[in-house]
Coordinates of N, CA and C in Angstrom, one line a residue:
M1 N -55.1 57.1 70.5 CA -54.8 56.7 69.7 C -54.0 55.9 69.3
S2 N -53.6 55.0 69.2 CA -52.5 54.1 68.6 C -51.8 54.8 67.5
A3 N -50.5 54.7 68.2 CA -49.2 55.0 67.0 C -48.7 53.9 65.9
T4 N -49.6 52.6 66.4 CA -50.0 52.2 65.1 C -50.5 51.2 64.6
A5 N -51.8 51.9 64.9 CA -53.3 51.6 63.7 C -53.5 52.1 62.3
C6 N -54.2 51.7 62.0 CA -54.3 51.2 60.6 C -54.8 52.6 59.8
N7 N -54.6 54.0 60.4 CA -54.5 54.9 59.7 C -52.8 55.9 60.0
S8 N -52.5 55.2 60.3 CA -50.8 55.4 60.7 C -50.3 54.5 59.2
C9 N -50.6 53.8 59.2 CA -49.5 52.6 58.0 C -50.1 52.9 56.7
A10 N -48.6 52.7 55.9 CA -48.4 52.6 54.5 C -49.9 51.7 53.7
F11 N -49.9 50.9 55.0 CA -51.0 49.8 53.5 C -52.4 50.4 53.4
F12 N -52.4 51.4 54.3 CA -54.3 51.9 54.7 C -54.6 52.6 53.8
E13 N -55.6 52.5 53.0 CA -56.1 53.8 52.4 C -57.4 54.1 52.8
N14 N -57.3 55.3 52.9 CA -58.6 56.6 53.5 C -60.3 56.9 52.5
T15 N -61.0 55.8 52.8 CA -62.3 56.0 52.1 C -63.1 56.8 52.4
A16 N -63.0 57.0 54.5 CA -64.3 57.7 54.7 C -63.6 58.4 56.0
N17 N -64.6 59.2 56.9 CA -64.2 59.2 57.9 C -63.4 58.2 59.0
T18 N -64.3 57.5 59.2 CA -63.7 56.5 60.6 C -63.0 55.1 59.6
T19 N -63.2 54.8 58.7 CA -63.2 53.5 57.4 C -62.1 53.9 56.1
G20 N -61.2 52.7 56.4 CA -60.6 52.5 55.4 C -60.8 51.3 54.3
L21 N -59.6 51.3 53.6 CA -59.0 49.8 53.1 C -57.6 49.9 53.3
C22 N -58.0 48.4 53.6 CA -56.2 47.3 53.8 C -55.5 47.2 52.2
R23 N -54.2 47.2 52.5 CA -54.1 47.2 51.7 C -53.1 46.2 51.2
A24 N -52.6 45.3 53.0 CA -51.6 44.7 52.8 C -51.5 42.8 52.8
N25 N -52.9 42.8 52.5 CA -53.1 42.0 52.2 C -53.8 42.3 49.9
P26 N -54.0 40.9 49.1 CA -54.6 40.6 47.8 C -55.8 41.2 48.1
P27 N -56.8 41.3 47.8 CA -58.0 41.7 47.8 C -58.7 40.0 48.0
A28 N -60.4 39.7 48.4 CA -60.6 38.5 49.2 C -61.8 38.2 47.9
S29 N -62.3 37.3 47.2 CA -62.7 36.6 46.6 C -63.9 37.1 47.1
Q30 N -65.0 37.5 45.7 CA -66.3 37.6 46.5 C -67.4 36.5 45.9
H31 N -67.2 35.3 46.2 CA -67.8 33.9 45.2 C -69.4 34.5 44.2
E32 N -70.3 34.9 45.7 CA -71.5 35.5 45.4 C -71.9 36.5 45.1
S33 N -71.3 37.4 44.7 CA -71.3 38.7 44.6 C -71.3 38.9 43.2
E34 N -71.9 39.8 42.1 CA -71.3 40.7 41.5 C -70.4 41.4 41.1
I35 N -69.1 41.7 42.6 CA -68.1 42.2 42.6 C -67.1 41.6 42.5
Q36 N -65.8 41.3 42.4 CA -65.3 40.0 42.2 C -64.4 39.8 43.5
A37 N -63.7 41.1 43.7 CA -62.9 41.0 45.0 C -63.2 42.3 45.5
I38 N -62.9 42.3 47.2 CA -62.4 43.3 47.6 C -61.5 43.6 48.6
W39 N -61.2 44.6 49.0 CA -60.1 44.5 49.2 C -60.5 44.7 51.1
P40 N -60.2 44.6 52.3 CA -61.2 44.7 53.8 C -61.0 45.6 54.3
V41 N -62.3 45.9 54.6 CA -62.6 47.6 55.2 C -62.3 46.9 56.6
V42 N -61.1 48.5 56.9 CA -61.0 48.5 58.1 C -61.3 49.4 59.0
K43 N -61.3 49.3 60.0 CA -61.7 51.2 61.2 C -60.4 51.7 61.0
S44 N -60.5 53.0 61.5 CA -58.9 53.5 61.0 C -58.4 53.4 63.0
D45 N -59.1 53.0 64.0 CA -58.3 52.6 64.7 C -58.1 51.3 64.7
D46 N -58.3 50.5 64.0 CA -58.0 49.2 63.9 C -56.5 49.1 63.9
W47 N -55.7 48.0 64.2 CA -55.0 47.0 63.7 C -54.1 46.1 63.7
C48 N -53.1 45.5 63.5 CA -52.6 44.3 62.8 C -51.4 44.1 63.6
G49 N -50.8 42.5 62.9 CA -49.4 42.6 62.6 C -48.3 43.0 61.8
K50 N -49.4 43.6 61.0 CA -48.5 43.8 58.7 C -48.5 45.1 59.7
F51 N -48.6 46.2 60.2 CA -48.4 47.2 60.4 C -46.7 47.6 59.7
A52 N -47.2 49.0 59.0 CA -45.3 49.0 58.1 C -45.7 50.4 58.6
K53 N -44.8 51.6 58.2 CA -44.6 52.9 58.3 C -44.6 53.1 57.3
T54 N -43.6 52.5 56.5 CA -43.6 53.2 55.0 C -43.2 51.9 54.2
F55 N -43.1 51.9 52.3 CA -43.6 50.8 52.3 C -42.2 50.4 51.9
A56 N -41.9 49.3 52.0 CA -40.2 48.3 51.7 C -39.4 48.7 50.1
A57 N -38.1 49.0 50.2 CA -37.3 49.9 48.9 C -38.4 48.6 47.9
E58 N -37.8 48.4 47.3 CA -38.0 47.3 45.8 C -37.0 47.2 45.1

């Protein structure tokens, strides 16, 4: 598994064995659903260009 995979990212929230929520961006609107917005669901071994080991200091 890659060291830069979602499961190693500061923005990953584990929700199941192999999936989780990506918190790198705001949730996406769901216009035709009872749910107003949802965070992107990603696999723990997925990756993207926004990987971060830790959060930046505020």
